[in-house]
JSON list of C-alpha atoms in Angstrom, two decimals:
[
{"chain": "A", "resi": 17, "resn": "UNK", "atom": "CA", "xyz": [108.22, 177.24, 62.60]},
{"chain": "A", "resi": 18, "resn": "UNK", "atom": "CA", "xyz": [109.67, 174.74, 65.43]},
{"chain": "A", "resi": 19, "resn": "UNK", "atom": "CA", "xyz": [112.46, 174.20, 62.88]},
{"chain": "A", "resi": 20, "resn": "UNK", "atom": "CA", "xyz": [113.37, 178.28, 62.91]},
{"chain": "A", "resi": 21, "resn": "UNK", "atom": "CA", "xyz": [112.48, 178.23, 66.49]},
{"chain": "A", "resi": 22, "resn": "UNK", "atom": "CA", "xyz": [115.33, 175.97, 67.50]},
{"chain": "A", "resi": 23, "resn": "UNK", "atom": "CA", "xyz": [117.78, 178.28, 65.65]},
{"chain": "A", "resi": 24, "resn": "UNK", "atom": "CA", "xyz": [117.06, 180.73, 67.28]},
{"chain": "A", "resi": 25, "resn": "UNK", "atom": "CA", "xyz": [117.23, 178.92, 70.67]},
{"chain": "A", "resi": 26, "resn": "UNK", "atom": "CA", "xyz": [120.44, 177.59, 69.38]},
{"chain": "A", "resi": 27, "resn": "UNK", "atom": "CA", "xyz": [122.03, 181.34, 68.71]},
{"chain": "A", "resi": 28, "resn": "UNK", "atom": "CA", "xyz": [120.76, 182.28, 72.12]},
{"chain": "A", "resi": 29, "resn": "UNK", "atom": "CA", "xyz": [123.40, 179.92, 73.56]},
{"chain": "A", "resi": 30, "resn": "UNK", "atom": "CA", "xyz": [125.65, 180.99, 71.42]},
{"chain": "A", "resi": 31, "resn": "UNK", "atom": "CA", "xyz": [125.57, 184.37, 72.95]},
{"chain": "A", "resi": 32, "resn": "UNK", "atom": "CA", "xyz": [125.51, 183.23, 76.42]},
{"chain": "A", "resi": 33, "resn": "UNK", "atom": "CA", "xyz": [128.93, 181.49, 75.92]},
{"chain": "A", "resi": 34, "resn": "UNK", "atom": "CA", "xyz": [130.35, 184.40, 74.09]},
{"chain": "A", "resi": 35, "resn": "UNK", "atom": "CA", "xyz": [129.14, 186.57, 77.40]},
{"chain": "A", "resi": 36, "resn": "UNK", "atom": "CA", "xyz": [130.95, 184.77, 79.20]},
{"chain": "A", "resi": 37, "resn": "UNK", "atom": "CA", "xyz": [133.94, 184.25, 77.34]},
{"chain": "A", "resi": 38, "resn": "UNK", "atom": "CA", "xyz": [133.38, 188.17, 77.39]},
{"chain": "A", "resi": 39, "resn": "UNK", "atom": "CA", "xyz": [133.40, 187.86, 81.18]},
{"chain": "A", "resi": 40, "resn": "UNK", "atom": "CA", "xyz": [136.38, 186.22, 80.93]},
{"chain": "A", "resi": 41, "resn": "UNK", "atom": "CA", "xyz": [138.15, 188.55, 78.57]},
{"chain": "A", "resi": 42, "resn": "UNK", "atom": "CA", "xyz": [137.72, 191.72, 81.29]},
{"chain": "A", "resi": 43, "resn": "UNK", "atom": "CA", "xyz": [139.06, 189.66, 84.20]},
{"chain": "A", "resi": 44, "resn": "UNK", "atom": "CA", "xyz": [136.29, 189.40, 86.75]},
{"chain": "A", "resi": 45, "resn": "UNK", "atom": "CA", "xyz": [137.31, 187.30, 89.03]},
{"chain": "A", "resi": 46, "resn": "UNK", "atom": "CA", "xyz": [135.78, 183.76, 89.24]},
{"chain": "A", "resi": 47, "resn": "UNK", "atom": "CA", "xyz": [134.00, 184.25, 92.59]},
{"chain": "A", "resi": 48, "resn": "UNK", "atom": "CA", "xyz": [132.06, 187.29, 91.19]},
{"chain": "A", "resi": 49, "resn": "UNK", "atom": "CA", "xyz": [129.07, 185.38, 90.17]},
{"chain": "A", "resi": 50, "resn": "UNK", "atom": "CA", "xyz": [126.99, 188.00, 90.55]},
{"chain": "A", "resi": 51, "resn": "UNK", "atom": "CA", "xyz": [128.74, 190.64, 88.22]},
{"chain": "A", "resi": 52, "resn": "UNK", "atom": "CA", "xyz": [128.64, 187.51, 85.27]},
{"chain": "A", "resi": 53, "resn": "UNK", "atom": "CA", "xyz": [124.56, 187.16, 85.79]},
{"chain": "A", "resi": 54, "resn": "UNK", "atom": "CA", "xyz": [124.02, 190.65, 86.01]},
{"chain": "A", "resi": 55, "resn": "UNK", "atom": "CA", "xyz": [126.26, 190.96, 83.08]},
{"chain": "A", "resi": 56, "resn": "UNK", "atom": "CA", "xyz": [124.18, 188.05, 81.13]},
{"chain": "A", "resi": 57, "resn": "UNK", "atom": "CA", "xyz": [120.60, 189.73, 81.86]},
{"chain": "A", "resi": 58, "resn": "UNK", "atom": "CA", "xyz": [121.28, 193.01, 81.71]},
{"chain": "A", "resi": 59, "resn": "UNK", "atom": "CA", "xyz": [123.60, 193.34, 79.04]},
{"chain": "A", "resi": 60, "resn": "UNK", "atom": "CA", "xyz": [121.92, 190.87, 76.35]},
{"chain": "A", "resi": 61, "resn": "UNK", "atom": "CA", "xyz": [118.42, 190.94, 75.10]},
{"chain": "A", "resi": 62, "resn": "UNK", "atom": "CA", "xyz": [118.71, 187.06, 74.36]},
{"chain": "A", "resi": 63, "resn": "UNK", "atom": "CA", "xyz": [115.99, 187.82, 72.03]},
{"chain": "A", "resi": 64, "resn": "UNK", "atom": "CA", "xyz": [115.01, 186.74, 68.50]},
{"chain": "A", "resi": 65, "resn": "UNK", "atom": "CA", "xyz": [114.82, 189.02, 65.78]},
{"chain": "A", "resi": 66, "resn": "UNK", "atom": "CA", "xyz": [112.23, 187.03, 63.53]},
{"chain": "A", "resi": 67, "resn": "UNK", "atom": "CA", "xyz": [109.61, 189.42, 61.72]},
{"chain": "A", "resi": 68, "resn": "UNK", "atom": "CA", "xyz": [106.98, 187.36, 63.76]},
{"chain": "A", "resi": 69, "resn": "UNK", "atom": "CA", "xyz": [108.13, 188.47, 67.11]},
{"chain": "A", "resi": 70, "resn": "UNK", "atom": "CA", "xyz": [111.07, 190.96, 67.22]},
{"chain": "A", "resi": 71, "resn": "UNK", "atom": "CA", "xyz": [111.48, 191.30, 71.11]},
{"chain": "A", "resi": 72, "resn": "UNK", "atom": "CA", "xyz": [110.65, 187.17, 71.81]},
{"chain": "A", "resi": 73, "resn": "UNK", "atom": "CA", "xyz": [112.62, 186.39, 74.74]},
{"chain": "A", "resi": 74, "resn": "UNK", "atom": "CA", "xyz": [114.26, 183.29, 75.72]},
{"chain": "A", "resi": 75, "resn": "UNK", "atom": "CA", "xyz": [115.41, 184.13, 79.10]},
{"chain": "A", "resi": 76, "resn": "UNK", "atom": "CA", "xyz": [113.89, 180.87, 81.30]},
{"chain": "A", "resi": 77, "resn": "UNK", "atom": "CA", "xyz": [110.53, 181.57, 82.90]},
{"chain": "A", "resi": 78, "resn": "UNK", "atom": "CA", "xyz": [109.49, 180.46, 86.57]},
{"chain": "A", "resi": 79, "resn": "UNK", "atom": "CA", "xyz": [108.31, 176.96, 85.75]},
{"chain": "A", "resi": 80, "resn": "UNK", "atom": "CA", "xyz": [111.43, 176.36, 84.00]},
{"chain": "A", "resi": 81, "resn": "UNK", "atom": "CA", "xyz": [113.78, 177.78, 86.60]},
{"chain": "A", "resi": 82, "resn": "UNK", "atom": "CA", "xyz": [111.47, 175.88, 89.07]},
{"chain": "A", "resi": 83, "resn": "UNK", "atom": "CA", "xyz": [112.45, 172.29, 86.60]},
{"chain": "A", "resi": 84, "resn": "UNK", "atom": "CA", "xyz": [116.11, 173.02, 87.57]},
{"chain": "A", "resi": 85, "resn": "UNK", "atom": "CA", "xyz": [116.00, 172.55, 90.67]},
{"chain": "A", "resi": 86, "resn": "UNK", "atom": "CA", "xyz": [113.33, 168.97, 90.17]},
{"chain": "A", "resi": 87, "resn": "UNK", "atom": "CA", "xyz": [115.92, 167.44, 87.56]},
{"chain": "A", "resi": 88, "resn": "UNK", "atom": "CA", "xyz": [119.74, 168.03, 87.11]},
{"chain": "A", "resi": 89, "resn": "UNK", "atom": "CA", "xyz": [118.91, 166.59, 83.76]},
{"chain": "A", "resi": 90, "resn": "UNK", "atom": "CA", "xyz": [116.35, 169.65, 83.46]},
{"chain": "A", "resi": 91, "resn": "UNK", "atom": "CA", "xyz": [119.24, 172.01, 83.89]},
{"chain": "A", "resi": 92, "resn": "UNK", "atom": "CA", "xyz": [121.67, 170.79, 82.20]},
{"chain": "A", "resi": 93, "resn": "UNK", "atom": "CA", "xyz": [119.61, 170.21, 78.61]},
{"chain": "A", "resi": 94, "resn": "UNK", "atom": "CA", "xyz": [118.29, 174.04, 79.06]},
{"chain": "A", "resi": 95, "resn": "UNK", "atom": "CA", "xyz": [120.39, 175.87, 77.13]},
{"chain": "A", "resi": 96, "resn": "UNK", "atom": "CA", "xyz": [120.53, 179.40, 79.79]},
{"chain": "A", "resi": 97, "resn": "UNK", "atom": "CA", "xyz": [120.41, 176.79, 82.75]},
{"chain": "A", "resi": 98, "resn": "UNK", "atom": "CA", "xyz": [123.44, 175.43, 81.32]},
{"chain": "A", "resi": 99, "resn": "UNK", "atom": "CA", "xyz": [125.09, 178.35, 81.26]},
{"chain": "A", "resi": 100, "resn": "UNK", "atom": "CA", "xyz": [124.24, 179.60, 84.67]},
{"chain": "A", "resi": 101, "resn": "UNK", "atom": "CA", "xyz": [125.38, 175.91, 85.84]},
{"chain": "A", "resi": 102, "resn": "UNK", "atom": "CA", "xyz": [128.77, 176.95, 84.43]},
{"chain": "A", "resi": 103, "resn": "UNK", "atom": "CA", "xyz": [128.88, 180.14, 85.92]},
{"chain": "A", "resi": 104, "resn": "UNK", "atom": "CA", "xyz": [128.02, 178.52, 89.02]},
{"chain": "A", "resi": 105, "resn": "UNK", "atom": "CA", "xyz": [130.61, 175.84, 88.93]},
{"chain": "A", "resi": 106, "resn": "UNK", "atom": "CA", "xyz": [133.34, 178.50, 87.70]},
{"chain": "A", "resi": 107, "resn": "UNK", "atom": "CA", "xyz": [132.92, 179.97, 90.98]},
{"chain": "A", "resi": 108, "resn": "UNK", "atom": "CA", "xyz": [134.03, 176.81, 92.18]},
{"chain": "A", "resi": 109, "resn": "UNK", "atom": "CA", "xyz": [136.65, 176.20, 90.50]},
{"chain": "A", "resi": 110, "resn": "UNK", "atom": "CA", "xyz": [135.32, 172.62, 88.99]},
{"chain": "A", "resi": 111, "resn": "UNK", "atom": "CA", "xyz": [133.89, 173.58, 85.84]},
{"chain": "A", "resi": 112, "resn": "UNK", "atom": "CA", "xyz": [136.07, 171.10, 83.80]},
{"chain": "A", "resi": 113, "resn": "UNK", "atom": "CA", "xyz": [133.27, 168.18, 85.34]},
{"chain": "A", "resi": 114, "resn": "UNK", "atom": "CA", "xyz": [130.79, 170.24, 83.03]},
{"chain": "A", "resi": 115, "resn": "UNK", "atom": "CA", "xyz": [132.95, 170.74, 80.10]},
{"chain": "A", "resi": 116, "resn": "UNK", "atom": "CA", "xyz": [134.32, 167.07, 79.85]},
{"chain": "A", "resi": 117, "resn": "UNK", "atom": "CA", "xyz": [129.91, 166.39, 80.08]},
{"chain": "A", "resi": 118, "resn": "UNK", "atom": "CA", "xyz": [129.36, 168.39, 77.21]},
{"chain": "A", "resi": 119, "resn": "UNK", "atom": "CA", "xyz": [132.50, 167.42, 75.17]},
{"chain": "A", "resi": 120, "resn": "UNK", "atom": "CA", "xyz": [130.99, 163.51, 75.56]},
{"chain": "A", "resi": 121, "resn": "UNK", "atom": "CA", "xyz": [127.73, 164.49, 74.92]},
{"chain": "A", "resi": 122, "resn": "UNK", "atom": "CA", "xyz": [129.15, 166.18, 71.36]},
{"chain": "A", "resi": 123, "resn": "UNK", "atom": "CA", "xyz": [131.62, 163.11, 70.56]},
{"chain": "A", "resi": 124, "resn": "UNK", "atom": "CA", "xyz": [129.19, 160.58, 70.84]},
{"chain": "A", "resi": 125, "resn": "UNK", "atom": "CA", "xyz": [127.36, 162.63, 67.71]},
{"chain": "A", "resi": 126, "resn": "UNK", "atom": "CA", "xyz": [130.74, 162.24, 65.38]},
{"chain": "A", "resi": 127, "resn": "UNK", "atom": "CA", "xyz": [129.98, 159.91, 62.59]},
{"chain": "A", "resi": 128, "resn": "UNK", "atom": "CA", "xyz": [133.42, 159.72, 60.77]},
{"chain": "A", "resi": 129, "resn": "UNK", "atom": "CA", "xyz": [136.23, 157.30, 62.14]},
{"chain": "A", "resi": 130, "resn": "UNK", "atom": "CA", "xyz": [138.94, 159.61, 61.50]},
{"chain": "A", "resi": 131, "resn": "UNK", "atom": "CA", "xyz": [137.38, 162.65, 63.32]},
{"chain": "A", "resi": 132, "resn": "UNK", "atom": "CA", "xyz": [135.76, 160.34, 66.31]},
{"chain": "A", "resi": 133, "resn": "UNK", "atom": "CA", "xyz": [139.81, 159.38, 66.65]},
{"chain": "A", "resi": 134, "resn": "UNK", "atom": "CA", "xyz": [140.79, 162.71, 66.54]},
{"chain": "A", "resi": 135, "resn": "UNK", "atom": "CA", "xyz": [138.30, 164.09, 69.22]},
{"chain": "A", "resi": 136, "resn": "UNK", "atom": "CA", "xyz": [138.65, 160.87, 71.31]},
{"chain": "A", "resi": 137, "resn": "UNK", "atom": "CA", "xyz": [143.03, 162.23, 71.52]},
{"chain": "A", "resi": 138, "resn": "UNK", "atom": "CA", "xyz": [141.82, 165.66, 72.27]},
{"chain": "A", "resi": 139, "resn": "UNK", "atom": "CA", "xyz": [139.65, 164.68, 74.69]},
{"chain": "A", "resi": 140, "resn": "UNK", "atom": "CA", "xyz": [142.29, 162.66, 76.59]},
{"chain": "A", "resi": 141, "resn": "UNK", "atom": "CA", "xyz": [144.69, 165.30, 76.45]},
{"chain": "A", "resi": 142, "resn": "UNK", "atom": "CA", "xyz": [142.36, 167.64, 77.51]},
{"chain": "A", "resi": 143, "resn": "UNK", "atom": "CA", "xyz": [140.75, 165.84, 80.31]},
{"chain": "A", "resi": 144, "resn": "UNK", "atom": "CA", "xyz": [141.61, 162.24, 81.33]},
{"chain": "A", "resi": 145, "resn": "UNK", "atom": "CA", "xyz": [146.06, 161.94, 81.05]},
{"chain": "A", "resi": 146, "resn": "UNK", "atom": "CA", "xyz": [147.61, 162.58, 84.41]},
{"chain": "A", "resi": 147, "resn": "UNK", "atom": "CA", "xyz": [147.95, 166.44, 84.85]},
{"chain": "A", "resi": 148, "resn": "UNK", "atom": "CA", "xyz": [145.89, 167.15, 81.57]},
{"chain": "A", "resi": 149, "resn": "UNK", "atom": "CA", "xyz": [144.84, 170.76, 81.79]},
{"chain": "A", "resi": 150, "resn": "UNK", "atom": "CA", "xyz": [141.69, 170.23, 82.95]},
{"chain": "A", "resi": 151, "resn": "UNK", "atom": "CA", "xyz": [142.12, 166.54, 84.30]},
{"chain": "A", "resi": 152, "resn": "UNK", "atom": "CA", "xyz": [138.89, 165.09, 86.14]},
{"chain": "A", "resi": 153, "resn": "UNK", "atom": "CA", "xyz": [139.24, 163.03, 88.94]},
{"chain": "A", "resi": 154, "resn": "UNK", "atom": "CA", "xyz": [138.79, 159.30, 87.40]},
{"chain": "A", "resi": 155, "resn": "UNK", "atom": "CA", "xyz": [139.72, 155.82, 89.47]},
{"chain": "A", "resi": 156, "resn": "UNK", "atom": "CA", "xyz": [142.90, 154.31, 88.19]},
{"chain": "A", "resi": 157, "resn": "UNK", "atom": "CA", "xyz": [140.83, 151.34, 86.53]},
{"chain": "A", "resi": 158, "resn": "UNK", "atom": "CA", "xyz": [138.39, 153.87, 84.16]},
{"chain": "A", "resi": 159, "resn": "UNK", "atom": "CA", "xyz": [141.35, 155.74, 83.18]},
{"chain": "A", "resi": 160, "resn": "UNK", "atom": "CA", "xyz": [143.08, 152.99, 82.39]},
{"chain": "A", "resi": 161, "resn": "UNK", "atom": "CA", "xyz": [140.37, 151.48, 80.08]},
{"chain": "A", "resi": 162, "resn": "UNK", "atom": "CA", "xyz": [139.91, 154.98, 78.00]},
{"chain": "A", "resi": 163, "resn": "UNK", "atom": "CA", "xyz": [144.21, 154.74, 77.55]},
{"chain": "A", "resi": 164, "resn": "UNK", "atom": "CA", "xyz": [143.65, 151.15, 75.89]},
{"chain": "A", "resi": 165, "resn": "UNK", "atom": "CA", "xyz": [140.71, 152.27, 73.81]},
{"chain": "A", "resi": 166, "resn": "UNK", "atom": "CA", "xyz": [142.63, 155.11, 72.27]},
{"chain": "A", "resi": 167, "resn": "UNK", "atom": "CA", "xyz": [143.94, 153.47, 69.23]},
{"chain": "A", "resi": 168, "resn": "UNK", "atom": "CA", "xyz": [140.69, 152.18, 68.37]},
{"chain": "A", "resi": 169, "resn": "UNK", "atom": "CA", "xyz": [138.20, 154.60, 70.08]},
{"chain": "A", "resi": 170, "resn": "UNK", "atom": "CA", "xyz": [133.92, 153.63, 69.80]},
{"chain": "A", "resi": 171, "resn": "UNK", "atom": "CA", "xyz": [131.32, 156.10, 70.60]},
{"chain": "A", "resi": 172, "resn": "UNK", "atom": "CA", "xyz": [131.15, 154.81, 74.24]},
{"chain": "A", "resi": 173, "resn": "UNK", "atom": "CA", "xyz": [134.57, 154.71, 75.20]},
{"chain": "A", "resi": 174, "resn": "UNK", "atom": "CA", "xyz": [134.39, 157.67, 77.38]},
{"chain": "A", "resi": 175, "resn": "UNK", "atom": "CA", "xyz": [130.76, 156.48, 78.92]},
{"chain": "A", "resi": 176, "resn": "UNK", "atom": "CA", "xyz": [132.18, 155.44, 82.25]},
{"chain": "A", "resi": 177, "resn": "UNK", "atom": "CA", "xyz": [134.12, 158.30, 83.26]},
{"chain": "A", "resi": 178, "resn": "UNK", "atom": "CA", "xyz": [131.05, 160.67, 81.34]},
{"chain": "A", "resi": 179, "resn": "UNK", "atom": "CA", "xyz": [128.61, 158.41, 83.98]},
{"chain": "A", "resi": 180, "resn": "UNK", "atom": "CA", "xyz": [130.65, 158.99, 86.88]},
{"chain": "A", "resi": 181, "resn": "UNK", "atom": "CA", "xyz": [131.41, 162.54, 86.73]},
{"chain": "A", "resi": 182, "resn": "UNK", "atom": "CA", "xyz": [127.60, 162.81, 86.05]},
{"chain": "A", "resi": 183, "resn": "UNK", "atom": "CA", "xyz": [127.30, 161.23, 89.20]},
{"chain": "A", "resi": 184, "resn": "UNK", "atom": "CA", "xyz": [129.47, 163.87, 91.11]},
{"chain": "A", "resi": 185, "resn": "UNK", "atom": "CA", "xyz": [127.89, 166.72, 89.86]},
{"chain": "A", "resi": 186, "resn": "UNK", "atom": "CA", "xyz": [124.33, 165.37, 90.41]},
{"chain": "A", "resi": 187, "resn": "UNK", "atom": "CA", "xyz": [125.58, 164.43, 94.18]},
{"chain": "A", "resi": 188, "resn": "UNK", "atom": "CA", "xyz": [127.61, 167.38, 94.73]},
{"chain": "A", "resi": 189, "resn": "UNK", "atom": "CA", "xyz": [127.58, 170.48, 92.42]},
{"chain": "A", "resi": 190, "resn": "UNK", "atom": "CA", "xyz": [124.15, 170.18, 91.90]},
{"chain": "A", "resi": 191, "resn": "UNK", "atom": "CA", "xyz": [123.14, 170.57, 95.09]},
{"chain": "A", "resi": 192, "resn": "UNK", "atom": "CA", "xyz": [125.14, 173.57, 96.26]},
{"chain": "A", "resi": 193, "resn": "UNK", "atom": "CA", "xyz": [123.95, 175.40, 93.25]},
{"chain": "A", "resi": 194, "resn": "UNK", "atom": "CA", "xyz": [119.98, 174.83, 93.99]},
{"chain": "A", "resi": 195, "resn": "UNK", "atom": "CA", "xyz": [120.80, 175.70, 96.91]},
{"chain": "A", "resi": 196, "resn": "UNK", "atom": "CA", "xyz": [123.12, 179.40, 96.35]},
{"chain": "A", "resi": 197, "resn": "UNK", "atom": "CA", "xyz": [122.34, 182.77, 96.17]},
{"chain": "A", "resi": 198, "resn": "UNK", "atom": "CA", "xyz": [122.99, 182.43, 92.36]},
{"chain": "A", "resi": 199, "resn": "UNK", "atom": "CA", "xyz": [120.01, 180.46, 91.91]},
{"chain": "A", "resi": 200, "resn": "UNK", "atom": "CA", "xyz": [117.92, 182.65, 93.93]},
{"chain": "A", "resi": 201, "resn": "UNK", "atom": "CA", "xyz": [118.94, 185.69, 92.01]},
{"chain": "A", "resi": 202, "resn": "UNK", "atom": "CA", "xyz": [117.48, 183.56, 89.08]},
{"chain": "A", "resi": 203, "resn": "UNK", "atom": "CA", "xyz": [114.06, 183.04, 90.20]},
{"chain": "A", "resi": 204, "resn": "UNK", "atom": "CA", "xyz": [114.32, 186.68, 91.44]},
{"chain": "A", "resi": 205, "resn": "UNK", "atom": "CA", "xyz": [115.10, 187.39, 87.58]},
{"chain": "A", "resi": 206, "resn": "UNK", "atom": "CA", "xyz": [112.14, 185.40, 86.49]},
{"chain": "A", "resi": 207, "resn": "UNK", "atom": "CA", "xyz": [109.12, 186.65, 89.12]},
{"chain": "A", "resi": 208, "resn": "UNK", "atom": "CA", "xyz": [110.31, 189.75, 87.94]},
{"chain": "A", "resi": 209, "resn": "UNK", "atom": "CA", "xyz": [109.58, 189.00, 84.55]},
{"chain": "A", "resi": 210, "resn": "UNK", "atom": "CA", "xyz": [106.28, 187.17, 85.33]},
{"chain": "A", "resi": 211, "resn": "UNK", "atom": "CA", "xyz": [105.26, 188.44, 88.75]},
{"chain": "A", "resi": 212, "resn": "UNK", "atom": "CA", "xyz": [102.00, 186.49, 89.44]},
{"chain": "A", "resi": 213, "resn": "UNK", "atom": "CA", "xyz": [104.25, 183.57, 89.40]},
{"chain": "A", "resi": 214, "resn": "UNK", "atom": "CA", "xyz": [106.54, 182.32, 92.05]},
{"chain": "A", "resi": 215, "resn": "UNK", "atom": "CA", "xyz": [109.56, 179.69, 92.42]},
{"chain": "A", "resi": 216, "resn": "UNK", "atom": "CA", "xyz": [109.03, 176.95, 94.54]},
{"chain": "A", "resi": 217, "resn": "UNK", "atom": "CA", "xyz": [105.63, 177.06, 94.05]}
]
C-alpha cells in the first residue's frame, strides 16, 4: 500500500510541473504568482484515482504547510511545497538556484560512469560555465574545481557549489517566501480545506 502510495505521490508532482510548464506555455507573466496558484488548485484535482479512495487528495494540509515555514529542508522534500517554492522563486527571477538543487540531488543517484559523465557536461553547460543559460553565482575557486573534475567527474563533484547555493536560498529565498503573500494564500488554501485548523498555530 505505501509502495502504490508513493506513486501516486510521485504522479502528483508530475502534474504540478506539467501545470506549470502549462503556465508557461500561455504566457503569464512571471510576477503573476497568483494566477499560477490559483491555476494549480483550482484547475487540478491532484487526486488519486485508486479504487480505495477515488477523490484522495494530496494537496498539503495545515501542519504540513505550517513544516515549511520550520524547515527549508521541509519544503523543499514536499513534493507541492516544491513546486510552490518554484513558483515563488520564478517570480523572482532566481529559479535556476532551485533547478541546479534538484539537478544535484538527481545526479548524485546515477550509477553508470558513462551517464554520471554525461549529466556532470550537461550540468556545467547548463549551470556552472561563464554565461551558461542559467549560470549560478559560484566563487572563482568552486568553479574552478568542478572545470578540473570534468574529465573524471565523482558523485560529489558538484557538492560545493550544491552546498552553497543551498546556503543562499536557505538565507535568502527562503525567507522572503515564508514571509509573501504567496505563502499566505497557501495556508489560506489549507484552513479552507480543514477549517478547525490554523497556520502558525
Amino acid at each position: 500500500m505505501k509502495k502504490n502510495m508513493g506513486s501516486e505521490s510521485n504522479k502528483v508532482c508530475i502534474d504540478c510541473l506539467k501545470t506549470e510548464q502549462s503556465i508557461e506555455n500561455s504566457g503569464m507573466s512571471k510576477k503573476s504568482w497568483r494566477a499560477r496558484l490559483r491555476y494549480i488548485l483550482k484547475n487540478r484535482s491532484f487526486s488519486s484515482r485508486s479504487t480505495a479512495k477515488k477523490k484522495q487528495s494530496f494537496r498539503p494540509t495545515v501542519d504540513e504547510v505550517n513544516q515549511w515555514a520550520q524547515s527549508f529542508d521541509k519544503l523543499l522534500t514536499h513534493k507541492y511545497g516544491n513546486v510552490a517554492f518554484q513558483i515563488f522563486l520564478k517570480s523572482e527571477y532566481c529559479e535556476e538556484n532551485l533547478e541546479f538543487w534538484m539537478a544535484c540531488e538527481e545526479f548524485r543517484k546515477v550509477t553508470s560512469p558513462a551517464k554520471l559523465a554525461l549529466r556532470a557536461q550537461s550540468i556545467y553547460e547548463e549551470f556552472i560555465k561563464t554565461e551558461a543559460p542559467k549560470e549560478i553565482n559560484l566563487d572563482f575557486h568552486t568553479k574552478e574545481e568542478i572545470t578540473h573534475a570534468l574529465p573524471l567527474p565523482t558523485l560529489t563533484c558538484f557538492l560545493a557549489a550544491q552546498k552553497r547555493v543551498y546556503s543562499l536560498m536557505e538565507n535568502n529565498s527562503y525567507p522572503r517566501f515564508i514571509n509573501s503573500e504567496l505563502y499566505k494564500e497557501l495556508c489560506a488554501a489549507a484552513r479552507r480545506r480543514r477549517p478547525a485548523e490554523s497556520c502558525f498555530s
